[in-house]
Structure formats: structure tokens, C-alpha cells
PDB file of C-alpha atoms and ligand atoms in Angstrom:
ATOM      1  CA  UNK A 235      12.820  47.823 -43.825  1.00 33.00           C
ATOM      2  CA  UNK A 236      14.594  47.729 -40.564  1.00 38.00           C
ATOM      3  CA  UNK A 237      11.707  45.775 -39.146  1.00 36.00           C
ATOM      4  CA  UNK A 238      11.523  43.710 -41.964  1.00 33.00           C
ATOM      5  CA  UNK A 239      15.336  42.562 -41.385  1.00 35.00           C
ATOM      6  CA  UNK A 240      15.060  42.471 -37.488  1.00 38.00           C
ATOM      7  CA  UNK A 241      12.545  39.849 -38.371  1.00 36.00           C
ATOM      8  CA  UNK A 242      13.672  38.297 -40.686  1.00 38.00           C
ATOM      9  CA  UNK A 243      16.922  37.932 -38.136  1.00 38.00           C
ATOM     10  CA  UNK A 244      14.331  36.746 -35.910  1.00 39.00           C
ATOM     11  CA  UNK A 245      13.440  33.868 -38.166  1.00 38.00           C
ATOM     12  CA  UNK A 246      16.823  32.788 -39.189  1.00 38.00           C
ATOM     13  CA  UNK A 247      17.856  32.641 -35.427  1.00 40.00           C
ATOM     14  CA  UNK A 248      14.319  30.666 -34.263  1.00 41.00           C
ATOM     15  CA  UNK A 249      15.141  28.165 -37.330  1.00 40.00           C
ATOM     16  CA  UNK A 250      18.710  27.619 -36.084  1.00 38.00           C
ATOM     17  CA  UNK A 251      17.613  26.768 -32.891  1.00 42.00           C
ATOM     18  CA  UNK A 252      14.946  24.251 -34.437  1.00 46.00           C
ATOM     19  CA  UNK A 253      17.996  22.583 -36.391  1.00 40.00           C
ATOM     20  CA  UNK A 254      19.374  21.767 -32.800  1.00 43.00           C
ATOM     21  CA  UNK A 255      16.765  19.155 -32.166  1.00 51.00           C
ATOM     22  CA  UNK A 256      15.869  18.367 -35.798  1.00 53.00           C
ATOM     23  CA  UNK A 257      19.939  16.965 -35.466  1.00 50.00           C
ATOM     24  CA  UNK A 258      20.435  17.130 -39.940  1.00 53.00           C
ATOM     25  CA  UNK A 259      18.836  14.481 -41.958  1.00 59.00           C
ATOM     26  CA  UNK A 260      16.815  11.168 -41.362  1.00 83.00           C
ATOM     27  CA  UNK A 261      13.435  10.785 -41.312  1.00 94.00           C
ATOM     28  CA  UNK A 262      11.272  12.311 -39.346  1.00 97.00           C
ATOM     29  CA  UNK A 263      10.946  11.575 -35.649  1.00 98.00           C
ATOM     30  CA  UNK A 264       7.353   9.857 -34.991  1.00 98.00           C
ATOM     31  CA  UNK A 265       5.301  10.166 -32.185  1.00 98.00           C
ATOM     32  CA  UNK A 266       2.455   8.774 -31.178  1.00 98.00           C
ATOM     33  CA  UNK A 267       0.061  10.964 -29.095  1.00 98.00           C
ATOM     34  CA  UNK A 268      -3.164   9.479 -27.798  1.00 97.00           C
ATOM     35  CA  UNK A 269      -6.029  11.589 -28.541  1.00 93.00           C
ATOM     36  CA  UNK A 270      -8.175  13.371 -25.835  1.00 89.00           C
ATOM     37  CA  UNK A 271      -7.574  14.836 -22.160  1.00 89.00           C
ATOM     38  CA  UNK A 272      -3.602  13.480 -22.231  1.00 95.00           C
ATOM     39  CA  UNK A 273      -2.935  14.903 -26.089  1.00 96.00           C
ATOM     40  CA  UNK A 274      -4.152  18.622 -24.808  1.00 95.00           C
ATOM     41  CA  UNK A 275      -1.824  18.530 -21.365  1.00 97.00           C
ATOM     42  CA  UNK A 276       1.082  16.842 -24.037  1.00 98.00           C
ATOM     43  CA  UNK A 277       0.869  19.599 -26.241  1.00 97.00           C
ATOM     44  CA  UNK A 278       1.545  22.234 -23.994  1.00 97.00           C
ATOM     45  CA  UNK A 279       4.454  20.352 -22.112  1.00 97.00           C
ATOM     46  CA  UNK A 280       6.156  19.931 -25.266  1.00 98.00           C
ATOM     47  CA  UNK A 281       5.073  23.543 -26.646  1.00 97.00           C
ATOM     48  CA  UNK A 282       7.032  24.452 -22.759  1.00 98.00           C
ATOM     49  CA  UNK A 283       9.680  22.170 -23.970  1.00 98.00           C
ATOM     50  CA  UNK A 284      10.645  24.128 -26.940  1.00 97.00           C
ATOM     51  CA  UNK A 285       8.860  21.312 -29.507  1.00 98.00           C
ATOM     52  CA  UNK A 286       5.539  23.297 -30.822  1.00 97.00           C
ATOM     53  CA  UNK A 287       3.684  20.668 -31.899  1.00 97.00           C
ATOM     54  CA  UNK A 288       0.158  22.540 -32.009  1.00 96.00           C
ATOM     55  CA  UNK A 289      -0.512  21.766 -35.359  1.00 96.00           C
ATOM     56  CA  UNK A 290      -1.592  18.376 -34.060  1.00 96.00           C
ATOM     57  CA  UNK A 291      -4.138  20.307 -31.912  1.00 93.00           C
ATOM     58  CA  UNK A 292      -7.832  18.900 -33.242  1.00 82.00           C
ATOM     59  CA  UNK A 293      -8.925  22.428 -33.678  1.00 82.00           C
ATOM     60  CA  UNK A 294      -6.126  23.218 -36.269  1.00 85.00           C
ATOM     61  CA  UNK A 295      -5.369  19.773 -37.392  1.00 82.00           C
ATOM     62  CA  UNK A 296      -9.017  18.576 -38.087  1.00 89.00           C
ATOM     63  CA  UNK A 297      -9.581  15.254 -38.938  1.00 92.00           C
ATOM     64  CA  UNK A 298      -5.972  14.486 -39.827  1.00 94.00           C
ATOM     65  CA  UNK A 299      -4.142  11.826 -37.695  1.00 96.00           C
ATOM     66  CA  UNK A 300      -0.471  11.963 -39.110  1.00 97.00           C
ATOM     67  CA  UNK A 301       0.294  15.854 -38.678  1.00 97.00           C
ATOM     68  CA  UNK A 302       3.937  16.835 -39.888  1.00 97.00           C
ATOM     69  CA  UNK A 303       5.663  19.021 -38.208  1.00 97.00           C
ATOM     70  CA  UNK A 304       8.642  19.841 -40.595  1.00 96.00           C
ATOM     71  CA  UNK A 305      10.071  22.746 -38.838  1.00 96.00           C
ATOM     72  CA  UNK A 306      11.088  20.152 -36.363  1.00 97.00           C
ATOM     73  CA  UNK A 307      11.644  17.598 -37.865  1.00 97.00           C
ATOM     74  CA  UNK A 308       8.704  15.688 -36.419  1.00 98.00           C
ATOM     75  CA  UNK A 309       6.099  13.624 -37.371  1.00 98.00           C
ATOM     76  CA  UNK A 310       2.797  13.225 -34.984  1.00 98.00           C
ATOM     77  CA  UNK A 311       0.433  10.227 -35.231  1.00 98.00           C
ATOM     78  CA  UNK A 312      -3.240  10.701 -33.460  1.00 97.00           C
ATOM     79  CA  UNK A 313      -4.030   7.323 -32.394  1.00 97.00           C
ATOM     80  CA  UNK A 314      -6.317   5.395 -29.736  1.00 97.00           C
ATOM     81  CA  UNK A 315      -4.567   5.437 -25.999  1.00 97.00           C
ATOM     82  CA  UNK A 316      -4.677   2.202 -25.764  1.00 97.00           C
ATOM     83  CA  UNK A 317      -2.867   1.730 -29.596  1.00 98.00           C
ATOM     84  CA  UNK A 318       0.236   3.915 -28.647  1.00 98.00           C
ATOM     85  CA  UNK A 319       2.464   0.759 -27.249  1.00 98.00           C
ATOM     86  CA  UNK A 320       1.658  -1.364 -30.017  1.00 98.00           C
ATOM     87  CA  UNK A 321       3.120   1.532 -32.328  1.00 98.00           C
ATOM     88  CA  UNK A 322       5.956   2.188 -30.503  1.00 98.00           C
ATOM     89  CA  UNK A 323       6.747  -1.639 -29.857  1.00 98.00           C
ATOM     90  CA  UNK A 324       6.640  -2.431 -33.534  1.00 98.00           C
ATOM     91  CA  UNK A 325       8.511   0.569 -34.703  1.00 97.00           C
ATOM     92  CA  UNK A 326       5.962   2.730 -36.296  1.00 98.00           C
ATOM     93  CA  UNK A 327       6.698   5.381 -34.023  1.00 98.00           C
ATOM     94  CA  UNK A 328       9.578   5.962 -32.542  1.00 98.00           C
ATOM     95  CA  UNK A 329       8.143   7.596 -29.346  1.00 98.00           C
ATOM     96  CA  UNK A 330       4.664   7.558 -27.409  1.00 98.00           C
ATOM     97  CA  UNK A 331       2.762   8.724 -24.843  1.00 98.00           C
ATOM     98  CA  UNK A 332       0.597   6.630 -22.977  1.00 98.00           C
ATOM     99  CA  UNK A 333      -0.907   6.177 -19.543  1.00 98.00           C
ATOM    100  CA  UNK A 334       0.376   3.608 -16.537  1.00 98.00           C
ATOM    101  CA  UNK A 335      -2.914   1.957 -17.072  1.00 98.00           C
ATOM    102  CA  UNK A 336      -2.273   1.222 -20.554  1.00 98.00           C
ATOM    103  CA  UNK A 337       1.173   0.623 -20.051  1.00 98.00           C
ATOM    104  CA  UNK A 338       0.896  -1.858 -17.147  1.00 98.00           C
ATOM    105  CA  UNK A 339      -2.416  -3.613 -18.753  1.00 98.00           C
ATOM    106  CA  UNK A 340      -0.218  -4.098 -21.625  1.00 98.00           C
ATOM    107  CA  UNK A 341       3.291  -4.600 -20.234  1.00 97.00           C
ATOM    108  CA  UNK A 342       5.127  -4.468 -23.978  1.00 98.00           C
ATOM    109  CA  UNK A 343       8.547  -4.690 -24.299  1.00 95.00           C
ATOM    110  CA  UNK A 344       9.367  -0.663 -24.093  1.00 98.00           C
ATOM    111  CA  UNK A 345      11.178   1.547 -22.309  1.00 98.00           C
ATOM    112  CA  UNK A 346       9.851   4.108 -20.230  1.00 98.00           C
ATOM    113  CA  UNK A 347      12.106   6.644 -19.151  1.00 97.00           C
ATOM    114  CA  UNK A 348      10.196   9.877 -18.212  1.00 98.00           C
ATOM    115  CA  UNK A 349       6.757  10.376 -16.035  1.00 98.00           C
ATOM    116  CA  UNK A 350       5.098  13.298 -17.274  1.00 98.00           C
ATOM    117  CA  UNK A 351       2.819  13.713 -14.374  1.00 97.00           C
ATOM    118  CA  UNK A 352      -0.168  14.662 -17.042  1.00 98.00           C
ATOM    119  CA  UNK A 353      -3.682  12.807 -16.999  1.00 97.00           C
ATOM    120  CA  UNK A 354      -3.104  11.964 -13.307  1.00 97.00           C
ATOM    121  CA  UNK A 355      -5.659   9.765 -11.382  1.00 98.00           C
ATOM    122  CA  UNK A 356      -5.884   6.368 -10.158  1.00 98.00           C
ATOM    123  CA  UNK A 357      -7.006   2.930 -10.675  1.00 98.00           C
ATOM    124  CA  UNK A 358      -8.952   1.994  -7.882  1.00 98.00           C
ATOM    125  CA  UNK A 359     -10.949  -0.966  -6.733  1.00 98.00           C
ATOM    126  CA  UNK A 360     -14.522   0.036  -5.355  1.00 98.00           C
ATOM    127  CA  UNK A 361     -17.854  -1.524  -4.288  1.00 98.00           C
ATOM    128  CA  UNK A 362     -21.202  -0.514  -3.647  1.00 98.00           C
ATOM    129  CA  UNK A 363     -21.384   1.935  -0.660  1.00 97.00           C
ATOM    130  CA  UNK A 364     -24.689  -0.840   0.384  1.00 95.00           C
ATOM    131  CA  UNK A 365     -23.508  -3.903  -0.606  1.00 95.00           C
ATOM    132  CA  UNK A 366     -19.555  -4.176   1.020  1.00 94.00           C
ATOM    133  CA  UNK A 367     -18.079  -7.454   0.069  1.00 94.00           C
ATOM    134  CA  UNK A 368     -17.198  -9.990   2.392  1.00 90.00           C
ATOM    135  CA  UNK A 369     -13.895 -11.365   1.381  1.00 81.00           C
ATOM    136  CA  UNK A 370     -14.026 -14.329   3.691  1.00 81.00           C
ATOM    137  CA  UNK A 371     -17.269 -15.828   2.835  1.00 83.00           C
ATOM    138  CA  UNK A 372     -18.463 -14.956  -0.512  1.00 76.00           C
ATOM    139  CA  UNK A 373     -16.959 -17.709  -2.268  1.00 81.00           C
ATOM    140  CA  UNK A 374     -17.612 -16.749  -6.322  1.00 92.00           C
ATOM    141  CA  UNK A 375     -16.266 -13.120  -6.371  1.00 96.00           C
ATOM    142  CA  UNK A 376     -16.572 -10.783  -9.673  1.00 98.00           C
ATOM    143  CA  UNK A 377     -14.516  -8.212 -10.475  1.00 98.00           C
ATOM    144  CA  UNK A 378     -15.589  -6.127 -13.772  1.00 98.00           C
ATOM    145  CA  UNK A 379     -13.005  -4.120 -15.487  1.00 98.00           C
ATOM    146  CA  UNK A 380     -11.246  -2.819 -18.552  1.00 98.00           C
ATOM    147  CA  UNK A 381      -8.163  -3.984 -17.727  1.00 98.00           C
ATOM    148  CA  UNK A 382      -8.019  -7.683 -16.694  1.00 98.00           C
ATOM    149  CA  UNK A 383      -4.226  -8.292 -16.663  1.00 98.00           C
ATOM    150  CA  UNK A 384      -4.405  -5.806 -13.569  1.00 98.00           C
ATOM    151  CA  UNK A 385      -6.957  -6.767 -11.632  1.00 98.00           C
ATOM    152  CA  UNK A 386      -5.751 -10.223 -12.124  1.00 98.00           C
ATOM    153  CA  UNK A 387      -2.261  -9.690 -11.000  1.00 98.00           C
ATOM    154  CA  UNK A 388      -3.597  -7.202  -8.188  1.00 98.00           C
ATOM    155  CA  UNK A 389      -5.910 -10.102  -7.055  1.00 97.00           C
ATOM    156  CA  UNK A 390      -3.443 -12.401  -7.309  1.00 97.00           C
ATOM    157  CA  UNK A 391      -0.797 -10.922  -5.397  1.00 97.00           C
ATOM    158  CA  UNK A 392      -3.425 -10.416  -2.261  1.00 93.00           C
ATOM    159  CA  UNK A 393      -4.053 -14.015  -2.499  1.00 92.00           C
ATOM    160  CA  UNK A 394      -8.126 -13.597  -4.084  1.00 92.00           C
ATOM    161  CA  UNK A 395      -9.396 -16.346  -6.474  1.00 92.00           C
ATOM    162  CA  UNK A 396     -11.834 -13.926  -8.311  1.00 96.00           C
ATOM    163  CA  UNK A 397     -13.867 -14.256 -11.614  1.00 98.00           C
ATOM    164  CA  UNK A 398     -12.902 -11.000 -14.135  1.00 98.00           C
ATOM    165  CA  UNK A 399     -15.484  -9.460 -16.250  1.00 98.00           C
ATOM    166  CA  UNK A 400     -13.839  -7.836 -19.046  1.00 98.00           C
ATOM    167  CA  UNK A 401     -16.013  -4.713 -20.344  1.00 98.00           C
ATOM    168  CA  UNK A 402     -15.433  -1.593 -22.514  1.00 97.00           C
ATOM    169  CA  UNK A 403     -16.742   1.132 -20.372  1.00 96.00           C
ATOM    170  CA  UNK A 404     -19.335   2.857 -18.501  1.00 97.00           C
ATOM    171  CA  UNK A 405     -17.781   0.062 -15.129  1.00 98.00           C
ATOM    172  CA  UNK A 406     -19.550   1.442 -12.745  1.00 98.00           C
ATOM    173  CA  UNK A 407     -22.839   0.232 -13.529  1.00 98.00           C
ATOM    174  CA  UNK A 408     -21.821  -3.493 -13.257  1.00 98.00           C
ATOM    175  CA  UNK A 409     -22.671  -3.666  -9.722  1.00 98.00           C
ATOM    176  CA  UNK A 410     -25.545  -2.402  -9.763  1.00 97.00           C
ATOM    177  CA  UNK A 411     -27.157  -4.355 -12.295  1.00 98.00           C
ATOM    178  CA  UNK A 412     -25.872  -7.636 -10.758  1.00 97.00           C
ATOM    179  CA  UNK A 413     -22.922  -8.110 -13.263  1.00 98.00           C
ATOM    180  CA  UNK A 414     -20.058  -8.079 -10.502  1.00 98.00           C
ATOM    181  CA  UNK A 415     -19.228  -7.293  -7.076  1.00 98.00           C
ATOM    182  CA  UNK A 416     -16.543  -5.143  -6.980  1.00 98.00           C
ATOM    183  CA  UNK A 417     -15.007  -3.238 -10.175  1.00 98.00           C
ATOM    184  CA  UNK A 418     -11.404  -2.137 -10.577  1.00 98.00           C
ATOM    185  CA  UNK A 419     -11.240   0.971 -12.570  1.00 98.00           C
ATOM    186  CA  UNK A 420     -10.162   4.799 -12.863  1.00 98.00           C
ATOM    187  CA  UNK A 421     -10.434   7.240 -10.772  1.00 98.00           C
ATOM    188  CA  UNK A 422     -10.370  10.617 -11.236  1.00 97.00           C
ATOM    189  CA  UNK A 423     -12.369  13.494  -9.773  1.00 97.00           C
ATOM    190  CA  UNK A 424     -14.407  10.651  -7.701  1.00 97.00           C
ATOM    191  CA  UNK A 425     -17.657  11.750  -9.203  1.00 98.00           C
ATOM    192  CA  UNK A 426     -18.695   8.433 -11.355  1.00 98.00           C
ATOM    193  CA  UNK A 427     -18.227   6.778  -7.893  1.00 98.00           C
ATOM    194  CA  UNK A 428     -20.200   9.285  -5.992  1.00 98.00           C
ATOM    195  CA  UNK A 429     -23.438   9.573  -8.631  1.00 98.00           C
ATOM    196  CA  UNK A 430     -23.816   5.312  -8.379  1.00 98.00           C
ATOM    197  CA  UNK A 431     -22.885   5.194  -4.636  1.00 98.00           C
ATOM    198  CA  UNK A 432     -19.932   3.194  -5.212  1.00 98.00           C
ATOM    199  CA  UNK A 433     -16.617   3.395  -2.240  1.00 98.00           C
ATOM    200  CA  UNK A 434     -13.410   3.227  -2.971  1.00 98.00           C
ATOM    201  CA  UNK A 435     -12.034  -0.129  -1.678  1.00 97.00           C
ATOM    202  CA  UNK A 436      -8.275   0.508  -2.113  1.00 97.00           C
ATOM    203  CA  UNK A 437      -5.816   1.854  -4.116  1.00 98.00           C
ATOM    204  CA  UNK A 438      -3.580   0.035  -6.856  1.00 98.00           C
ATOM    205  CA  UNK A 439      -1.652   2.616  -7.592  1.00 98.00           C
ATOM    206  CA  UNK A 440      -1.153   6.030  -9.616  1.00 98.00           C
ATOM    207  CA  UNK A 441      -1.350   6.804 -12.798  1.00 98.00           C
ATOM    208  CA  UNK A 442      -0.390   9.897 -15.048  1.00 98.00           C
ATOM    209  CA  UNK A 443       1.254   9.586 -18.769  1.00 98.00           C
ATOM    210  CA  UNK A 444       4.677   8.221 -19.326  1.00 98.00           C
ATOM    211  CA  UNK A 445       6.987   8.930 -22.526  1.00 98.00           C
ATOM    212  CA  UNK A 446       7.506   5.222 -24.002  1.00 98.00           C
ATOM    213  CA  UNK A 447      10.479   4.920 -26.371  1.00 98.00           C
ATOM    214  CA  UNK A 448      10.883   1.962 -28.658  1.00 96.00           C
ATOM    215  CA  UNK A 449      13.653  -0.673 -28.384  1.00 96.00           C
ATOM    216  CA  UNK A 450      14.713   0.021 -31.798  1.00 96.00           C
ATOM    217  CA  UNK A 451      14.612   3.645 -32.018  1.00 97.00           C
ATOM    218  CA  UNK A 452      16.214   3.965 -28.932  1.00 97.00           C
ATOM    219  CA  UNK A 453      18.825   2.317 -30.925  1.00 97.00           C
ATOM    220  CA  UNK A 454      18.741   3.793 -34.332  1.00 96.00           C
ATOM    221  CA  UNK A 455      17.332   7.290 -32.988  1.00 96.00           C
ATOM    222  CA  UNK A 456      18.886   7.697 -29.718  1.00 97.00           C
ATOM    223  CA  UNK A 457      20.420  11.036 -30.248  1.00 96.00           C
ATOM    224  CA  UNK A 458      17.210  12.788 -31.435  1.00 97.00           C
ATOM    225  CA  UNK A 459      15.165  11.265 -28.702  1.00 98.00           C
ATOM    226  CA  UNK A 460      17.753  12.001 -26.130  1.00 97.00           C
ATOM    227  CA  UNK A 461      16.968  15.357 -27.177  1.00 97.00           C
ATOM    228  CA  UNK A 462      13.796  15.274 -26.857  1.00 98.00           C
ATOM    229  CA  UNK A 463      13.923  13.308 -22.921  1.00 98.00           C
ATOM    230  CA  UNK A 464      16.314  16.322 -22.070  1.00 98.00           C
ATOM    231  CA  UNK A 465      13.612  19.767 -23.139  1.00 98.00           C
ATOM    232  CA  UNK A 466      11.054  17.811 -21.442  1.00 98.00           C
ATOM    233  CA  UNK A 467      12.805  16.501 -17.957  1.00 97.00           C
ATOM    234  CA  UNK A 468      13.721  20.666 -17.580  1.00 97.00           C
ATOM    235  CA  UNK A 469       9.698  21.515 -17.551  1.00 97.00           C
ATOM    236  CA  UNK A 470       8.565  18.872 -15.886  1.00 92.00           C
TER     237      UNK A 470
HETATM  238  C1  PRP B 608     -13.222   7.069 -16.872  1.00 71.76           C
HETATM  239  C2  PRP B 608     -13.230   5.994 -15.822  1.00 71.76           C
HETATM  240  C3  PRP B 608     -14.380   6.392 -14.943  1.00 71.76           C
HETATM  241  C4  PRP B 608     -14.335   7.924 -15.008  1.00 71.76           C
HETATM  242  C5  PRP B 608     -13.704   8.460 -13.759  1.00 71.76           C
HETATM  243  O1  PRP B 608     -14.210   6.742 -17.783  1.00 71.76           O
HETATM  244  O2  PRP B 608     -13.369   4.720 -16.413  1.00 71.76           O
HETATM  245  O3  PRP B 608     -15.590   5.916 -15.463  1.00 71.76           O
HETATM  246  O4  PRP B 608     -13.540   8.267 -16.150  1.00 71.76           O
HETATM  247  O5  PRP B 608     -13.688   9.865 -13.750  1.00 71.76           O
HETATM  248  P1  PRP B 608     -14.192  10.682 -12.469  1.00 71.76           P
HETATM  249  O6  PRP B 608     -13.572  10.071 -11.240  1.00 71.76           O
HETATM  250  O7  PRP B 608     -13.661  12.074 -12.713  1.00 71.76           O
HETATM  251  O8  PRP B 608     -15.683  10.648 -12.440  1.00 71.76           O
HETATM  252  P2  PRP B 608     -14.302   7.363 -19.232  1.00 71.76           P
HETATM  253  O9  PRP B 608     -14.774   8.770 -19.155  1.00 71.76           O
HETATM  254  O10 PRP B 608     -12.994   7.182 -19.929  1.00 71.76           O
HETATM  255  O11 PRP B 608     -15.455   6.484 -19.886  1.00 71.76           O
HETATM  256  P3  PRP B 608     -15.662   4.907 -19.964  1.00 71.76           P
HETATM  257  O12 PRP B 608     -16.033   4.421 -18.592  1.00 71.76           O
HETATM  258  O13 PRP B 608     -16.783   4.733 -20.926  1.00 71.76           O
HETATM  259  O14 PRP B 608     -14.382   4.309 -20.462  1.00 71.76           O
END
């Protein structure tokens, strides 16, 4: 019986502790988590974090994409990586994760106050290890990529009138079929580069996942997600 009560204790004490950052009433707190590599390395930063949001884990929440998590007050929303600013920026989450590369292709009105350092790599532009471009006398450049906006303002900063190939994936084949010169795309591991003989030209710069608040739940919600900023800044 005395076990029985010591856990019992055990549970009343672990749910007062969840009322701190449940904060009373409201609706739940959405978040949008994008699914994959970055959702697995979120989960267990927040589980460090004191938020156990493993019931959004695919191997407990199956096919479900809006997982509850009532204990906490919490709501989680599965979505596409590159659909977590557009729910944040309209308001149907209050709070996202997303990559740099999303972020900057994007460049939505949100705030973005914590790196995570999760799903780190880098966006990269690379040729053909056999074919090196010749900036200064190729005159009708091509650049394939998934994310244009970048490559265009990367280009344009170094001063390089370029033609961009928008594509979905699988970038590094594009010069070797005679799509594009150059491609400007991910990097992590360096592996899809080595297997087609592609080099890394330069850098643009880092990535790794970023919390994104909305404008309006930063607002509305800013206690609850102040909360939430604060248990994950301590294990980052
Ligand atoms: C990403 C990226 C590269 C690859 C880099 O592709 O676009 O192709 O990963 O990883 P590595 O340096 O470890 O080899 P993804 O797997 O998302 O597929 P996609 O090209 O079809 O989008």
C-alpha cells in the first residue's frame, strides 16, 4: 500500500510540475514539427527539456499527424519541412521547427529566437570534379536547385547573372546529364557529392533547425512559449 501511495505521490508531484508549463487554461499550445531526421533529434531535445512529446514519435503515433499531448498542454502537428512557416505565419501553430534552408528560402514574416543546433549541414554550391566552371567566360551559367530564392540572392550578391533551374530532388544528377553547371544544394555527410564526383565550390552558409514563433502567438501566447524558449535554451 505504501508503494502504492509513494506512487501515487509520485504522480501528483510529476503532474504539478506539468501544470508549470501547461500555465491553467487556453487552448492547447501547437507545434508544428517537420517529419523525418529533424522530428527524431526534436523529440529528444524537448523530452531533455522537460516537454515529453514522444507520443508524436511515428512508431507510437502511427499515421496520425495532430498528436495531443494533454498532460502538457500541447498539441503536435506532423507536417512537411518545408510547410512548418506557412503554419506558424498564419497562426495554425503557434510554434515550429524548421531548418535555415527552409527558413531563408522562404523568408516569412516570423520570429526566430532559438538555434537548436539539430539537422546540421550545409548548403553548398558544387560542380563536377571534371568539368570546373569558368566564371569569366562561360557566358549562360545554370545553377539547379531546390531553393531558388537562395541561389539567386547568393548569386546576386557575388555579382553572377546565372539561369536557376528549380527541381524537387535527387540535384546532383543535373550536371551530369547536361541540365546545369553548377547546383546549390545540401550538404551533409558529403557522400551524394562523392558517389557523382561532384566538388564543393563554396560554402553559403550553415544550417541546423531553428524554433520559429508566430507574430501572433508571440502576442497572445507569449507566456507559454516563453516557457517553452527557457527548458530548451538550458539543454541546448
Ligand atoms: C539531401 C540533399 C543531398 C543529400 C546530402 O537530399 O539534397 O542530396 O541529402 O546528404 P549527404 O551529404 O549526407 O550525402 P535528400 O536525401 O533530402 O533527397 P532529395 O535530394 O531527393 O531531396
Amino acid at each position: 500500500m505504501n508503494a502504492v501511495k509513494e506512487r501515487s505521490k509520485a504522480r501528483t508531484k510529476k503532474s504539478a510540475s506539468k501544470a508549470v508549463h501547461t500555465n491553467g487554461a487556453g487552448p492547447p499550445l501547437t507545434i508544428a514539427l517537420p517529419r523525418g531526421r529533424i522530428l527524431e533529434e526534436a523529440l529528444v531535445l524537448f523530452e531533455r527539456a522537460g516537454l515529453d512529446l514522444s507520443a508524436a514519435d511515428k512508431s507510437r503515433a502511427g499515421r496520425k499527424l495532430i498528436i495531443p499531448i494533454e498532460d502538457l498542454g500541447m498539441r503536435v502537428l506532423i507536417v512537411r519541412d518545408t510547410d512548418v512557416p506557412a503554419y506558424v505565419e498564419h497562426g495554425a501553430a503557434d510554434i515550429g521547427i524548421a531548418g535555415r534552408d527552409v527558413l531563408e528560402e522562404q523568408d516569412r514574416d516570423l520570429y526566430e529566437p532559438l538555434d537548436l543546433g539539430i539537422g546540421r549541414c550545409r548548403m553548398v554550391v558544387a560542380e563536377p570534379e571534371g568539368k570546373p566552371v569558368d566564371e569569366s567566360a562561360q557566358v549562360h551559367l545554370r545553377y539547379a536547385t531546390k531553393f531558388p530564392e537562395i541561389t539567386r540572392r547568393h548569386l546576386q550578391a557575388r555579382g553572377t547573372v546565372a539561369e536557376i533551374i528549380k527541381l524537387y530532388g535527387s540535384i546532383e544528377i543535373a550536371p551530369l546529364v547536361g541540365l546545369a553547371d553548377r547546383i546549390v544544394d545540401l550538404v551533409s555527410s558529403g557522400e551524394t557529392l562523392r558517389q557523382h564526383h561532384l566538388r564543393e565550390v563554396e560554402t553559403i552558409f550553415p544550417v541546423s533547425a531553428r524554433l520559429c514563433v508566430g507574430r501572433v502567438a508571440a502576442k497572445l501566447r507569449g507566456d507559454r512559449i516563453d516557457d517553452v524558449i527557457a527548458r530548451l535554451r538550458r539543454v541546448i
